[in-house]
């Protein structure tokens, strides 16, 4: 509470000070136009030393060397701005003796078309009010972390006052001079201080506290040097260079800190925040540093005024507002990538435009005017490209018809054909799509094959076409190095490769448009893209069709010759079966099992409220039934999907299986698992587990045995699985021969597809014995 009261008092003082200074500087700028005259005292007279281009004096016949006789009707020695700073400002009237000894009195005032009111009053007032309102927003909208917020508010107020006090300082106002001197470098130090606390909240190191202290010490030393200079005399140009140099150093230091932070945390979740702030600071400070500060230091003249370049600083507080209110951050990396692309496009246009301007108006190509023109054209071109991209996204669906909107057609086509599996049907749909979108007269599907002499190509399906005028052109093309997606232009149309196989190319030929016009660039790109993606689909379709034909061949061969499926096919089918088992297990666990748990909780909640013993007993029986169902569903899920097979390994999983069987079976189970078996190849683990599972299930359901023995032993680099029971046995000719069930035939198929050997011995009333050998399996 005490801290809140303290911060409230500080904030109130800052607000009143801000309002007072805004009012004072605003009235000062309205009352006194910027005159723009430097004077020097010579032989007892005040002589015009320099007339600035942007001041009132530049529009009047006042020249260097003229003598200032009176200011506001009094001697110039008594005018404060002249006596203190050697600037002729804050005057309503001026009496000048020109070099021809003529005396002229001028009334100083704004004109109706004076741009000073915009540059030195309207823009600074708007900027300052914006920072003031943002400060209010942060104070009342951010209740936590008051220490960081107060520093941010101080930065915003300081930035706004710096901008507004600059015109007052130019009018040689003492309060304006003091304000701009304090806020110009001070606002940047406050920003660095705030960023230290801001990133510290996210556990990101930005800068040491000792470095902040050193910056404040350097700042106060600079203030002492500057104040001793302008309080007692004219500010030397050297001290102004020192002030600008210190500001440039702070900007470079800030960019260095942000770059270091970005490199250290480029893979962290906060990288987007760092990139957004870095971009905002670069855009905000670069115009002032590049176009004003650096040229002013080295050449004594800025390329663009401080009032214009400082407007970009408003981007910085707006970036903080965006980070506070945005639920989702925009993709800054995408925008920066686009910036590189757009800058490359704009650069050539800018150079061309500057050359045309220089030749037309006879302006030196290397001059400040040409540079400013180039800068505005370059930035304007980039902004235009960004705006165009946004407008294309928002309005393209309305500006173009479906037939011309080829990007949308590309997406729609593959959506329509994603479930297609027949090659002929896909090619037919592709030809229809090409004809509708490109509006060409004819579309044909061709098979072009290389001749045996390896020099010519022949269209194999030429007999299917009624018109063969285009066939000769296609056969003259050397298709050897033509790959899917490549567009070939012939006299009567276009060819695009959609598939290739050994010495044969699959080609789509489309004629010219209805008015015999060629394809435009957008249509060519669309045709290349749809051909390339279609080639991938066609290749997959052909593989699937080949697989189906091969499976059908083996199925017919099996029916005729009573042969087995090849091992690769069995492995594929078992893999698909296991996937379906896993999906079914997940569905049972996530739906029915969870419903049973919810039903159990509902029964328990009702049971607490009931006092009738008969109803309690009935609820107890229902509860037990639900528990049995839960247990049964869990067991089913475990059978469908071996629990923790990958995590526990094969041996531990089999031991868990044996424990469950012992609890539910009515025979003695002797299991022997070789302890030397540590690591088994993954492809063998599931097969062995399923064989164990099926053998024990058969023992419980069909064997009627009293004793069952099962073992798994290590032999060389292989494994031996042995099963033996004293049950009723089975006639060998009656073994289940259906692949659809997990009977003995299923066990035989699993073992065979993994390259194992299986021997089965059984007879009626003489038990059942199985021995399985995997010659490989142990890593």
Tab-separated table of C-alpha atoms in Angstrom, residues 206-464:
chain	number	residue	atom	x	y	z
A	206	UNK	CA	19.831	-8.274	-20.804
A	207	UNK	CA	22.442	-6.063	-19.119
A	208	UNK	CA	24.217	-5.808	-15.782
A	209	UNK	CA	22.977	-3.396	-13.157
A	210	UNK	CA	26.486	-1.937	-12.906
A	211	UNK	CA	26.352	-1.013	-16.598
A	212	UNK	CA	23.111	0.896	-15.985
A	213	UNK	CA	24.779	2.807	-13.152
A	214	UNK	CA	27.705	3.738	-15.403
A	215	UNK	CA	25.291	5.042	-18.037
A	216	UNK	CA	23.547	7.240	-15.465
A	217	UNK	CA	26.915	8.567	-14.238
A	218	UNK	CA	27.986	9.386	-17.811
A	219	UNK	CA	24.605	11.012	-18.354
A	220	UNK	CA	24.935	13.326	-15.334
A	221	UNK	CA	28.508	14.272	-16.294
A	222	UNK	CA	27.233	15.196	-19.767
A	223	UNK	CA	24.462	17.302	-18.203
A	224	UNK	CA	26.989	19.191	-16.109
A	225	UNK	CA	29.152	19.913	-19.161
A	226	UNK	CA	26.191	21.028	-21.270
A	227	UNK	CA	24.531	23.112	-18.564
A	228	UNK	CA	27.721	25.025	-17.789
A	229	UNK	CA	27.930	25.757	-21.482
A	230	UNK	CA	24.473	27.051	-22.333
A	231	UNK	CA	23.694	28.757	-19.028
A	232	UNK	CA	26.651	31.083	-19.351
A	233	UNK	CA	27.062	31.508	-23.058
A	234	UNK	CA	26.440	30.231	-26.502
A	235	UNK	CA	26.543	26.473	-26.921
A	236	UNK	CA	29.693	25.508	-28.735
A	237	UNK	CA	29.226	23.264	-31.750
A	238	UNK	CA	31.696	20.844	-30.178
A	239	UNK	CA	29.377	20.204	-27.209
A	240	UNK	CA	26.468	19.620	-29.583
A	241	UNK	CA	28.570	17.022	-31.377
A	242	UNK	CA	29.336	15.416	-28.021
A	243	UNK	CA	25.615	15.266	-27.219
A	244	UNK	CA	24.762	13.680	-30.565
A	245	UNK	CA	27.719	11.309	-30.288
A	246	UNK	CA	26.599	10.145	-26.844
A	247	UNK	CA	23.101	9.509	-28.195
A	248	UNK	CA	24.488	7.471	-31.128
A	249	UNK	CA	26.600	5.477	-28.665
A	250	UNK	CA	23.487	4.686	-26.601
A	251	UNK	CA	21.600	3.563	-29.705
A	252	UNK	CA	24.475	1.307	-30.791
A	253	UNK	CA	24.771	-0.079	-27.267
A	254	UNK	CA	21.043	-0.837	-27.204
A	255	UNK	CA	21.167	-2.601	-30.589
A	256	UNK	CA	24.193	-4.596	-29.395
A	257	UNK	CA	22.348	-5.735	-26.262
A	258	UNK	CA	19.293	-6.791	-28.255
A	259	UNK	CA	21.416	-8.621	-30.837
A	260	UNK	CA	23.256	-10.499	-28.097
A	261	UNK	CA	19.961	-11.362	-26.414
A	262	UNK	CA	18.516	-12.604	-29.692
A	263	UNK	CA	21.534	-14.843	-30.378
A	264	UNK	CA	21.474	-16.336	-26.877
A	265	UNK	CA	17.743	-17.065	-26.929
A	266	UNK	CA	17.101	-17.697	-30.635
A	267	UNK	CA	15.469	-21.049	-29.867
A	268	UNK	CA	13.479	-19.943	-26.807
A	269	UNK	CA	9.764	-19.111	-26.627
A	270	UNK	CA	10.554	-15.423	-26.093
A	271	UNK	CA	12.473	-15.006	-29.359
A	272	UNK	CA	9.442	-13.444	-31.110
A	273	UNK	CA	9.186	-10.734	-28.413
A	274	UNK	CA	12.905	-10.023	-28.743
A	275	UNK	CA	12.659	-9.821	-32.546
A	276	UNK	CA	9.619	-7.531	-32.454
A	277	UNK	CA	11.302	-5.123	-30.017
A	278	UNK	CA	14.583	-5.228	-31.961
A	279	UNK	CA	12.763	-4.414	-35.201
A	280	UNK	CA	10.837	-1.577	-33.518
A	281	UNK	CA	14.049	-0.041	-32.120
A	282	UNK	CA	15.901	-0.290	-35.440
A	283	UNK	CA	12.999	1.312	-37.344
A	284	UNK	CA	12.485	3.932	-34.609
A	285	UNK	CA	16.079	5.100	-34.181
A	286	UNK	CA	17.600	4.504	-37.647
A	287	UNK	CA	16.045	7.548	-39.412
A	288	UNK	CA	17.221	9.959	-36.698
A	289	UNK	CA	20.712	8.473	-36.469
A	290	UNK	CA	21.308	7.958	-40.218
A	291	UNK	CA	19.538	11.016	-41.644
A	292	UNK	CA	20.148	13.571	-38.916
A	293	UNK	CA	22.746	12.756	-36.238
A	294	UNK	CA	25.544	11.196	-38.335
A	295	UNK	CA	25.370	13.753	-41.216
A	296	UNK	CA	25.200	16.584	-38.671
A	297	UNK	CA	28.381	15.365	-36.948
A	298	UNK	CA	30.468	14.694	-40.057
A	299	UNK	CA	29.134	17.228	-42.579
A	300	UNK	CA	27.555	19.852	-40.335
A	301	UNK	CA	24.205	19.531	-42.101
A	302	UNK	CA	21.439	16.943	-41.713
A	303	UNK	CA	19.795	15.214	-44.645
A	304	UNK	CA	16.387	15.451	-42.989
A	305	UNK	CA	15.170	17.531	-40.074
A	306	UNK	CA	15.089	16.143	-36.537
A	307	UNK	CA	11.332	16.821	-36.334
A	308	UNK	CA	10.618	14.486	-39.258
A	309	UNK	CA	13.092	11.716	-38.365
A	310	UNK	CA	12.003	11.670	-34.722
A	311	UNK	CA	8.435	10.803	-35.694
A	312	UNK	CA	9.564	7.205	-36.194
A	313	UNK	CA	10.324	6.957	-32.462
A	314	UNK	CA	6.607	6.589	-31.818
A	315	UNK	CA	6.902	3.022	-33.159
A	316	UNK	CA	8.738	2.001	-29.970
A	317	UNK	CA	5.945	2.657	-27.413
A	318	UNK	CA	3.384	1.295	-29.868
A	319	UNK	CA	5.390	-1.952	-29.972
A	320	UNK	CA	5.100	-2.245	-26.180
A	321	UNK	CA	1.350	-1.613	-26.383
A	322	UNK	CA	1.047	-4.321	-29.011
A	323	UNK	CA	2.961	-6.819	-26.852
A	324	UNK	CA	0.624	-6.039	-23.937
A	325	UNK	CA	-2.711	-6.370	-25.721
A	326	UNK	CA	-2.000	-8.928	-28.467
A	327	UNK	CA	-3.103	-12.476	-27.706
A	328	UNK	CA	-1.235	-13.811	-30.749
A	329	UNK	CA	1.979	-12.288	-32.071
A	330	UNK	CA	2.519	-11.803	-35.789
A	331	UNK	CA	5.228	-13.778	-37.562
A	332	UNK	CA	8.091	-11.267	-37.452
A	333	UNK	CA	10.492	-13.690	-39.170
A	334	UNK	CA	8.139	-13.917	-42.164
A	335	UNK	CA	7.881	-10.119	-42.370
A	336	UNK	CA	11.658	-9.693	-42.188
A	337	UNK	CA	12.116	-12.355	-44.864
A	338	UNK	CA	9.592	-10.519	-47.021
A	339	UNK	CA	11.509	-7.275	-46.313
A	340	UNK	CA	14.660	-8.709	-47.903
A	341	UNK	CA	12.719	-9.779	-50.979
A	342	UNK	CA	10.849	-6.477	-51.326
A	343	UNK	CA	14.012	-4.443	-50.692
A	344	UNK	CA	15.740	-6.283	-53.547
A	345	UNK	CA	12.839	-5.488	-55.887
A	346	UNK	CA	12.652	-1.862	-54.754
A	347	UNK	CA	16.381	-1.192	-55.070
A	348	UNK	CA	16.503	-1.457	-58.867
A	349	UNK	CA	13.371	0.653	-59.241
A	350	UNK	CA	14.818	3.286	-56.894
A	351	UNK	CA	18.095	3.541	-58.818
A	352	UNK	CA	16.231	3.842	-62.125
A	353	UNK	CA	13.862	6.510	-60.751
A	354	UNK	CA	16.746	8.535	-59.272
A	355	UNK	CA	18.650	8.489	-62.566
A	356	UNK	CA	15.542	9.691	-64.444
A	357	UNK	CA	15.016	12.471	-61.868
A	358	UNK	CA	18.649	13.594	-62.039
A	359	UNK	CA	18.639	13.720	-65.844
A	360	UNK	CA	15.234	15.431	-66.081
A	361	UNK	CA	15.796	18.185	-63.516
A	362	UNK	CA	19.610	18.343	-63.889
A	363	UNK	CA	20.240	17.411	-60.283
A	364	UNK	CA	23.553	15.956	-59.209
A	365	UNK	CA	23.203	12.208	-58.755
A	366	UNK	CA	25.294	12.370	-55.561
A	367	UNK	CA	23.499	15.076	-53.590
A	368	UNK	CA	21.230	15.413	-50.584
A	369	UNK	CA	18.168	16.016	-52.799
A	370	UNK	CA	18.828	12.892	-54.843
A	371	UNK	CA	19.470	10.910	-51.668
A	372	UNK	CA	16.205	12.007	-50.048
A	373	UNK	CA	14.288	11.251	-53.228
A	374	UNK	CA	15.885	7.787	-53.411
A	375	UNK	CA	15.083	7.148	-49.768
A	376	UNK	CA	11.420	8.068	-50.146
A	377	UNK	CA	11.053	6.010	-53.335
A	378	UNK	CA	12.780	3.011	-51.734
A	379	UNK	CA	10.664	3.060	-48.562
A	380	UNK	CA	7.506	3.837	-50.523
A	381	UNK	CA	8.102	0.908	-52.879
A	382	UNK	CA	8.552	-1.509	-49.977
A	383	UNK	CA	5.385	-0.257	-48.295
A	384	UNK	CA	3.508	-0.508	-51.582
A	385	UNK	CA	4.536	-4.159	-51.985
A	386	UNK	CA	3.442	-4.970	-48.412
A	387	UNK	CA	0.092	-3.243	-49.001
A	388	UNK	CA	-0.345	-5.044	-52.333
A	389	UNK	CA	0.212	-8.413	-50.676
A	390	UNK	CA	-2.383	-7.592	-48.009
A	391	UNK	CA	-4.914	-6.391	-50.590
A	392	UNK	CA	-4.320	-9.501	-52.709
A	393	UNK	CA	-5.067	-11.692	-49.707
A	394	UNK	CA	-8.169	-9.767	-48.663
A	395	UNK	CA	-9.723	-9.055	-52.061
A	396	UNK	CA	-8.374	-11.601	-54.540
A	397	UNK	CA	-11.343	-13.925	-54.079
A	398	UNK	CA	-13.634	-11.090	-55.138
A	399	UNK	CA	-11.505	-9.539	-57.864
A	400	UNK	CA	-10.964	-12.648	-59.955
A	401	UNK	CA	-13.237	-15.341	-61.299
A	402	UNK	CA	-12.696	-18.978	-60.500
A	403	UNK	CA	-11.279	-19.760	-63.935
A	404	UNK	CA	-8.589	-17.106	-63.603
A	405	UNK	CA	-7.841	-17.783	-59.947
A	406	UNK	CA	-5.416	-20.606	-60.645
A	407	UNK	CA	-3.951	-20.824	-57.114
A	408	UNK	CA	-7.368	-21.674	-55.692
A	409	UNK	CA	-7.948	-24.201	-58.493
A	410	UNK	CA	-4.698	-25.956	-57.652
A	411	UNK	CA	-5.790	-26.461	-54.043
A	412	UNK	CA	-9.354	-27.427	-55.013
A	413	UNK	CA	-8.209	-29.972	-57.582
A	414	UNK	CA	-6.052	-31.933	-55.165
A	415	UNK	CA	-8.821	-31.797	-52.573
A	416	UNK	CA	-11.164	-33.429	-55.096
A	417	UNK	CA	-8.674	-36.116	-56.124
A	418	UNK	CA	-7.121	-36.963	-52.753
A	419	UNK	CA	-9.305	-40.082	-52.413
A	420	UNK	CA	-8.730	-41.242	-55.999
A	421	UNK	CA	-6.797	-44.519	-56.399
A	422	UNK	CA	-7.230	-45.360	-60.098
A	423	UNK	CA	-4.572	-43.996	-62.454
A	424	UNK	CA	-6.992	-43.690	-65.384
A	425	UNK	CA	-9.561	-41.791	-63.341
A	426	UNK	CA	-6.951	-39.392	-61.995
A	427	UNK	CA	-5.556	-38.621	-65.454
A	428	UNK	CA	-9.088	-38.075	-66.754
A	429	UNK	CA	-9.833	-35.569	-63.966
A	430	UNK	CA	-6.469	-33.872	-64.522
A	431	UNK	CA	-7.214	-33.345	-68.224
A	432	UNK	CA	-10.656	-31.904	-67.428
A	433	UNK	CA	-9.136	-29.526	-64.868
A	434	UNK	CA	-6.460	-28.303	-67.285
A	435	UNK	CA	-9.032	-27.687	-69.996
A	436	UNK	CA	-11.411	-25.775	-67.694
A	437	UNK	CA	-8.796	-23.628	-65.976
A	438	UNK	CA	-6.635	-22.740	-68.986
A	439	UNK	CA	-9.586	-22.607	-71.400
A	440	UNK	CA	-7.598	-24.343	-74.137
A	441	UNK	CA	-9.143	-25.998	-77.179
A	442	UNK	CA	-7.831	-29.516	-76.617
A	443	UNK	CA	-6.057	-31.575	-73.953
A	444	UNK	CA	-4.543	-35.031	-74.584
A	445	UNK	CA	-2.707	-37.654	-72.558
A	446	UNK	CA	0.308	-39.074	-74.408
A	447	UNK	CA	2.769	-41.882	-73.824
A	448	UNK	CA	6.058	-41.017	-75.481
A	449	UNK	CA	8.568	-43.884	-75.696
A	450	UNK	CA	12.195	-43.855	-76.760
A	451	UNK	CA	12.904	-45.900	-79.870
A	452	UNK	CA	15.403	-48.752	-79.890
A	453	UNK	CA	17.912	-46.752	-81.894
A	454	UNK	CA	17.951	-44.267	-78.927
A	455	UNK	CA	17.679	-41.277	-81.250
A	456	UNK	CA	13.955	-40.728	-81.718
A	457	UNK	CA	10.811	-40.724	-79.604
A	458	UNK	CA	7.446	-42.154	-80.637
A	459	UNK	CA	3.940	-41.475	-79.339
A	460	UNK	CA	2.591	-44.941	-78.469
A	461	UNK	CA	-1.098	-44.077	-78.251
A	462	UNK	CA	-1.305	-41.906	-81.391
A	463	UNK	CA	-4.051	-44.077	-82.874
A	464	UNK	CA	-6.518	-42.919	-80.210
